[in-house]
PDB file of C-alpha atoms in Angstrom:
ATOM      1  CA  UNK A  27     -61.746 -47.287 -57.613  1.00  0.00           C
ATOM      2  CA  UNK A  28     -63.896 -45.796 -55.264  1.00  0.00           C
ATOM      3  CA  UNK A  29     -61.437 -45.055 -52.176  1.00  0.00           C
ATOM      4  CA  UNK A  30     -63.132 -48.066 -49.986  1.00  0.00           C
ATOM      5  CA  UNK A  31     -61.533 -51.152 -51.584  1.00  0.00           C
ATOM      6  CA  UNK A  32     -58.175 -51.810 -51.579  1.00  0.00           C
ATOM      7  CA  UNK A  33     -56.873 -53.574 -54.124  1.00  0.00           C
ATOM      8  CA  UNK A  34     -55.154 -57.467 -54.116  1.00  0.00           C
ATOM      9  CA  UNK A  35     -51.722 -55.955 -54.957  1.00  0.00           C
ATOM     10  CA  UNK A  36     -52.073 -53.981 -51.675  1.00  0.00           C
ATOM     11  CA  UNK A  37     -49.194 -55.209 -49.318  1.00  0.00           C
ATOM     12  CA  UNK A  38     -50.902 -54.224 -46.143  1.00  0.00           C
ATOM     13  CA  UNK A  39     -53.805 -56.077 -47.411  1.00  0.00           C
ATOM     14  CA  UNK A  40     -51.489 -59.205 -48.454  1.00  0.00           C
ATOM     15  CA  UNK A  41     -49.773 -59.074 -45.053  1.00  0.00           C
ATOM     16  CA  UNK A  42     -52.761 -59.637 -42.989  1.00  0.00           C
ATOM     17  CA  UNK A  43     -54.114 -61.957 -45.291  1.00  0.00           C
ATOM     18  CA  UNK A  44     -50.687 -64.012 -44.977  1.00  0.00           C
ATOM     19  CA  UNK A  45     -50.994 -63.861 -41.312  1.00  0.00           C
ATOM     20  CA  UNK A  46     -54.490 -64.997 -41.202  1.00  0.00           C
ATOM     21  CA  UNK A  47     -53.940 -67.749 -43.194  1.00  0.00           C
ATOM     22  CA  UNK A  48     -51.390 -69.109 -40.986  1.00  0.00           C
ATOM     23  CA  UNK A  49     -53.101 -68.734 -37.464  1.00  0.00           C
ATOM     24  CA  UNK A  50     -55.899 -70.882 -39.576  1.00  0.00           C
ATOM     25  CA  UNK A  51     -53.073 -73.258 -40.661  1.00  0.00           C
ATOM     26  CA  UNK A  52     -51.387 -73.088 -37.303  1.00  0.00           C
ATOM     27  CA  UNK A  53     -54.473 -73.144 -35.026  1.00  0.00           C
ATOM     28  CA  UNK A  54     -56.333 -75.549 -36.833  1.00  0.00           C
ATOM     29  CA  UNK A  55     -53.886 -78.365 -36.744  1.00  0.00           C
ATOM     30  CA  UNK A  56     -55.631 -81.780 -35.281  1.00  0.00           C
ATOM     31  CA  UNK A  57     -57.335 -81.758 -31.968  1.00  0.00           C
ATOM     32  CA  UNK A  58     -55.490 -84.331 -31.073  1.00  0.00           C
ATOM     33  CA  UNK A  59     -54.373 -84.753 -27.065  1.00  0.00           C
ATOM     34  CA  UNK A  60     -55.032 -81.028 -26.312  1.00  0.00           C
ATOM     35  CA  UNK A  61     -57.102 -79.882 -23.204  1.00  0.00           C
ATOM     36  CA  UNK A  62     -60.404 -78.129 -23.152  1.00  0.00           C
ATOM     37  CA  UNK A  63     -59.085 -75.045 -22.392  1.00  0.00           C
ATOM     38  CA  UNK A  64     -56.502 -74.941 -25.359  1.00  0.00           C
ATOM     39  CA  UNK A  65     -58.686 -76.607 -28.080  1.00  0.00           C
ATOM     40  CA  UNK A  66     -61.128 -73.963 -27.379  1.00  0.00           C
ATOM     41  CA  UNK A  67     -58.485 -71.283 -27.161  1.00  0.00           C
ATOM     42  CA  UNK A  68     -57.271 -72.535 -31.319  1.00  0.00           C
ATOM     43  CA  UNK A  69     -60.811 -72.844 -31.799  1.00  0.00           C
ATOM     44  CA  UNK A  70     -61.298 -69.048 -31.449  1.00  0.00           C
ATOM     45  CA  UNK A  71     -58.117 -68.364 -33.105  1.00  0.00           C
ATOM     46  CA  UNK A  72     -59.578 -70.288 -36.315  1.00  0.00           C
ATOM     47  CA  UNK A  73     -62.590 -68.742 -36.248  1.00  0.00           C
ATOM     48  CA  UNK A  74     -61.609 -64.931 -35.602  1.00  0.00           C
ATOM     49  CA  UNK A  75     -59.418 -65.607 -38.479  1.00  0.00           C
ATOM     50  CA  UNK A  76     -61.463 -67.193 -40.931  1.00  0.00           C
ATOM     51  CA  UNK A  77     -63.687 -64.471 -40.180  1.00  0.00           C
ATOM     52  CA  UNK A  78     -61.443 -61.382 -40.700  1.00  0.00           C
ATOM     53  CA  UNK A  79     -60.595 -63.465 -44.068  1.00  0.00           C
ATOM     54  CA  UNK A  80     -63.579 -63.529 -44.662  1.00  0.00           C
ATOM     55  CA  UNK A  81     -64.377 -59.671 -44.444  1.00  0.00           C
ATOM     56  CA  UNK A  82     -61.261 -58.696 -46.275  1.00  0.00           C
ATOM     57  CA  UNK A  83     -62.161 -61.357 -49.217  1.00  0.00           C
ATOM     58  CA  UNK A  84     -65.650 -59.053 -49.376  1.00  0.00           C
ATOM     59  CA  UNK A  85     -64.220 -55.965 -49.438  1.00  0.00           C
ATOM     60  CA  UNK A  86     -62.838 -56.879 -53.096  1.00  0.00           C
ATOM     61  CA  UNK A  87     -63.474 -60.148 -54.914  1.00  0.00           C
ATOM     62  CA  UNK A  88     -59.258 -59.864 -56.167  1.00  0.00           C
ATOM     63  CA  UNK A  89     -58.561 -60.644 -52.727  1.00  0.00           C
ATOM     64  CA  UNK A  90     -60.105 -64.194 -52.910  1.00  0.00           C
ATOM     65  CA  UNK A  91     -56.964 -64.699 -55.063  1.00  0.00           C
ATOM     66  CA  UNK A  92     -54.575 -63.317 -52.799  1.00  0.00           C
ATOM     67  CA  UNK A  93     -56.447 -65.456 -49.885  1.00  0.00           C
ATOM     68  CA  UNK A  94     -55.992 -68.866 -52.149  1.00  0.00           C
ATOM     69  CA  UNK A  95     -52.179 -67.692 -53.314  1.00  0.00           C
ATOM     70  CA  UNK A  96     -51.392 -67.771 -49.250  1.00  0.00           C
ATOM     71  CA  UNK A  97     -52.969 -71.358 -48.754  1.00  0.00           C
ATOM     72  CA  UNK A  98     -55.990 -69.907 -46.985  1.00  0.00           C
ATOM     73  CA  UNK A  99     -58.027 -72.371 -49.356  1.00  0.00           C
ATOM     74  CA  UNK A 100     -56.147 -75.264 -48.859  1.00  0.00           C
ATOM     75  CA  UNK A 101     -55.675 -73.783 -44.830  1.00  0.00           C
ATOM     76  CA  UNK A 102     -59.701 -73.809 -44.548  1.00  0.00           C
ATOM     77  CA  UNK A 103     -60.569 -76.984 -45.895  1.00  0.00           C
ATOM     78  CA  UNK A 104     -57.969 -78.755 -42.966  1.00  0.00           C
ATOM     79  CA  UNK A 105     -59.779 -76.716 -40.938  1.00  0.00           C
ATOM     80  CA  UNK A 106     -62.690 -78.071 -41.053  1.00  0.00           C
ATOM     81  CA  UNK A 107     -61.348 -81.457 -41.331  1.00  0.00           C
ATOM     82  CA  UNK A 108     -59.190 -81.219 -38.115  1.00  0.00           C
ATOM     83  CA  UNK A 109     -61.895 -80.086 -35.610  1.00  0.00           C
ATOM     84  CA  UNK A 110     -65.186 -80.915 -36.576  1.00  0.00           C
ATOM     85  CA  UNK A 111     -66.450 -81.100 -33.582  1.00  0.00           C
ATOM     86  CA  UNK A 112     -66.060 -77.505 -32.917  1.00  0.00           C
ATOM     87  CA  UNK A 113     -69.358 -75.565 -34.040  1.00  0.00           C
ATOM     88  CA  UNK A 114     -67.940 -72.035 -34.227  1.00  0.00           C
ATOM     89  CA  UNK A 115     -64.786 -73.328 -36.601  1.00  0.00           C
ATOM     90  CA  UNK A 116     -67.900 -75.195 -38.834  1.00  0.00           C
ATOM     91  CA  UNK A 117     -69.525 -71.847 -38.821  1.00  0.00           C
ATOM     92  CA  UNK A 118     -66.833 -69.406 -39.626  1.00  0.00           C
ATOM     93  CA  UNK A 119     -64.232 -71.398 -41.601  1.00  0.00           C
ATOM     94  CA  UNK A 120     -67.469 -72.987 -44.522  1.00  0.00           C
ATOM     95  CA  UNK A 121     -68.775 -69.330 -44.339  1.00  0.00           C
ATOM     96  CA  UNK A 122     -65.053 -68.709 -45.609  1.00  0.00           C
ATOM     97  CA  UNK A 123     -65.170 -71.352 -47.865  1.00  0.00           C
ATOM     98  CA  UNK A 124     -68.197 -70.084 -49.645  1.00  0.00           C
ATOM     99  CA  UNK A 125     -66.915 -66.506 -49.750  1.00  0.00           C
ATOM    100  CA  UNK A 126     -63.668 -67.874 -51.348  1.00  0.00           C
ATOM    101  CA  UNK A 127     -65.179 -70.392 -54.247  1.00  0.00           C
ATOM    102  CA  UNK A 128     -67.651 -67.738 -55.272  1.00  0.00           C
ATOM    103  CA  UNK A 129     -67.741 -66.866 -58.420  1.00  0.00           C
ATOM    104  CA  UNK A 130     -64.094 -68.634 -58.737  1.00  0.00           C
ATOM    105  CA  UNK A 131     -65.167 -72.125 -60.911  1.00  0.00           C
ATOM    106  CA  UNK A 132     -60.939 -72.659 -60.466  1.00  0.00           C
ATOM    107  CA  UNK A 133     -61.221 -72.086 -56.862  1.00  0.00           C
ATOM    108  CA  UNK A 134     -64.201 -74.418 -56.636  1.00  0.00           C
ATOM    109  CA  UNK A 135     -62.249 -76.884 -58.650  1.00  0.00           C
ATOM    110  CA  UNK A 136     -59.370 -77.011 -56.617  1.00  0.00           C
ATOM    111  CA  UNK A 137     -61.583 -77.042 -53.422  1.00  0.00           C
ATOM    112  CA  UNK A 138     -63.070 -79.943 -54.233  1.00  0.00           C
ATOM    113  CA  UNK A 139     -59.936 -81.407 -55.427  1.00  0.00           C
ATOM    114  CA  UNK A 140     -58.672 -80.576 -51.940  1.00  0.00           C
ATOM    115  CA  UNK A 141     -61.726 -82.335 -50.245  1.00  0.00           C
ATOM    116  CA  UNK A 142     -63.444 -79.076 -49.556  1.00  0.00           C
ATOM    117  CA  UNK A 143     -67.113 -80.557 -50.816  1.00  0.00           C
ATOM    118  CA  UNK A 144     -66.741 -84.038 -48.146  1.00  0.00           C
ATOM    119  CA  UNK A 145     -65.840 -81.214 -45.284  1.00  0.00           C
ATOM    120  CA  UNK A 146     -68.772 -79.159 -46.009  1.00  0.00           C
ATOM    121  CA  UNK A 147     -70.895 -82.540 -46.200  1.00  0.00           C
ATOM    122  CA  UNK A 148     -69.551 -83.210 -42.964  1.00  0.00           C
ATOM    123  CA  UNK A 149     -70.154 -79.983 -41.312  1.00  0.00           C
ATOM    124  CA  UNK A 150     -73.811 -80.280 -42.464  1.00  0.00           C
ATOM    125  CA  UNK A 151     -73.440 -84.149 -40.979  1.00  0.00           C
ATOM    126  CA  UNK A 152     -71.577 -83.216 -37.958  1.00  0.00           C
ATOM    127  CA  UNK A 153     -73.619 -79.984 -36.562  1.00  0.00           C
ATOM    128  CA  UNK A 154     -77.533 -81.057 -37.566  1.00  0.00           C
ATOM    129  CA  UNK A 155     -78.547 -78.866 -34.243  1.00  0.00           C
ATOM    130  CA  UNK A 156     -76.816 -76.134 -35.105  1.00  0.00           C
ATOM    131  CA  UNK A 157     -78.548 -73.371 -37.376  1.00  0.00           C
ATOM    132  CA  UNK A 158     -75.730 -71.210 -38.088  1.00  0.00           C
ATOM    133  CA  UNK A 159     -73.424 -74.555 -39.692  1.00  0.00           C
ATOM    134  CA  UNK A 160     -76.166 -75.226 -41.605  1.00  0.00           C
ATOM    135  CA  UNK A 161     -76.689 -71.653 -43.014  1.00  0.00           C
ATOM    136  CA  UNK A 162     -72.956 -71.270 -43.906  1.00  0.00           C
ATOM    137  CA  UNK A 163     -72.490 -74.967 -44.678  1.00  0.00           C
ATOM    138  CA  UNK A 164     -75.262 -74.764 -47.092  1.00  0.00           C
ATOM    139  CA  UNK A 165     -74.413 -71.677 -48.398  1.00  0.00           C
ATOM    140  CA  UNK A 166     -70.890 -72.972 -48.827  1.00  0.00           C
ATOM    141  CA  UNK A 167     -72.213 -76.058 -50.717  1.00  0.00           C
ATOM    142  CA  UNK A 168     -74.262 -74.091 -53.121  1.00  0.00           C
ATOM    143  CA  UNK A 169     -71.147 -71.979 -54.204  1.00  0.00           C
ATOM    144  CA  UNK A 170     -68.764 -75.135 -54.635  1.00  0.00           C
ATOM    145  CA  UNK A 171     -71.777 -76.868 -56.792  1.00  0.00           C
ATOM    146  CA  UNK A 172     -72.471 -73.708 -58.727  1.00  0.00           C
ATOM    147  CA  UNK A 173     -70.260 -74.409 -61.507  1.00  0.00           C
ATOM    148  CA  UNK A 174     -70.358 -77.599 -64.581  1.00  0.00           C
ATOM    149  CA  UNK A 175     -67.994 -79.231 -62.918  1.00  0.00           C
ATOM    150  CA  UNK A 176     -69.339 -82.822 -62.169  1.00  0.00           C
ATOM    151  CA  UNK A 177     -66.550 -83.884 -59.891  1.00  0.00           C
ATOM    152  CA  UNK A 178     -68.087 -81.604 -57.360  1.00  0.00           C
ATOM    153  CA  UNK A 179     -71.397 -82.782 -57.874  1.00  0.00           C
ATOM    154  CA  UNK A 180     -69.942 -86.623 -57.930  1.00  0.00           C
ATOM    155  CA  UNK A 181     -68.480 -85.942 -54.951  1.00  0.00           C
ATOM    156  CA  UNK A 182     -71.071 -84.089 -53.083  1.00  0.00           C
ATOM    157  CA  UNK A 183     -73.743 -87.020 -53.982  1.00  0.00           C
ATOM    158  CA  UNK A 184     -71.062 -89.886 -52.772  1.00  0.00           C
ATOM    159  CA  UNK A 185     -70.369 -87.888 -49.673  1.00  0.00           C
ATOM    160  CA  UNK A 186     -74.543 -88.286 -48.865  1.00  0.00           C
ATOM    161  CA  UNK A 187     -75.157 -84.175 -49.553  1.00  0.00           C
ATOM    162  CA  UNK A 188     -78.320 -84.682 -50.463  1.00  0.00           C
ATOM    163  CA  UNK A 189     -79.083 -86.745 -47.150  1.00  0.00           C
ATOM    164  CA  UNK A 190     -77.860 -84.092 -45.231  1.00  0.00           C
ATOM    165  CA  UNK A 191     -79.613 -81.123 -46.989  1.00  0.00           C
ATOM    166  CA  UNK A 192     -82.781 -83.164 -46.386  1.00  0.00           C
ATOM    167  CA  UNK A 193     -81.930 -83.303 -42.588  1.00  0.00           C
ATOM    168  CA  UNK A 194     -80.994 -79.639 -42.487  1.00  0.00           C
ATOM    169  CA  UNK A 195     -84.532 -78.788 -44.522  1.00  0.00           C
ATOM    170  CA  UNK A 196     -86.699 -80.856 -41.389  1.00  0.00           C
ATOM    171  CA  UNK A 197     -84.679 -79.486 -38.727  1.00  0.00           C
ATOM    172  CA  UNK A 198     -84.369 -75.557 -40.208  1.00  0.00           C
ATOM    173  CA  UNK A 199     -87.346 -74.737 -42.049  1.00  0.00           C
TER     174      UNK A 199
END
């Protein structure tokens, strides 16, 4: 209403959000046998993306929907499975996560339902050096635990979150 958002049902908006989603879904497709020079190449991809998501998912909390609609949920969460050993794609893509889930207990539902809590677990796991995946992977965490539901929280405390959160707390004060 004031001028600056623009609103879910906007089809620019939902265009670049469909295209987003799919360089995540495209680019962040398993590691595999790919050379330096190419994994890093997705890597950026994935992250510029998951980025600009998440920036467009701020501007107005109706385009989390639109984001999820497209697969970028679902997109994210492979993500982060697929190349976990890539710091910026921790960084950006649970940062996404976190924007996405907020607020959303359905969204944080079906993100754990899509593994999204054992990724973020994982990121924390994965990246113990790295300040910025623990920010955004805590951050993302908090938001996917914020509602009742206890499969989250069963899942989160089977994956070893609270392990994890202890390691980030020594290492990042």
């Amino acid at each position: 209403p004031d001028g600056t958002r623009r609103p879910s049902k906007d089809p620019a908006t939902a265009e670049r959000v469909f295209d987003l989603v799919a360089a995540i879904r495209t680019n962040g497709a398993d590691e595999g046998a790919l050379g330096d020079a190419e994994s890093q190449s997705k890597n950026q991809v994935v992250s510029d993306a998951a980025r600009a998501l998440r920036d467009i998912v701020s501007q107005w909390p109706g385009n989390a929907r639109v984001t999820v609609e497209a697969g970028g949920l679902k997109a994210a969460i492979l993500a982060l499975q697929q190349r976990p050993n890539s710091e910026v794609v921790q960084s950006c893509v649970t940062r996404l996560l976190g924007c996405l889930v907020l607020n959303f207990s359905d969204y944080q539902i079906l993100a754990g339902n899509l593994g999204g809590v054992e990724a973020v677990v994982t990121a924390l796991r994965g990246h113990p050096n790295s300040a910025v995946v623990q920010e955004c992977a805590c951050e993302a965490l908090c938001h996917l635990l914020a509602s009742s539901h206890c499969q989250n929280r069963r899942a989160a405390a089977q994956a070893g979150a609270i392990e994890a959160l202890l390691v980030s707390l020594r290492q990042h004060p």
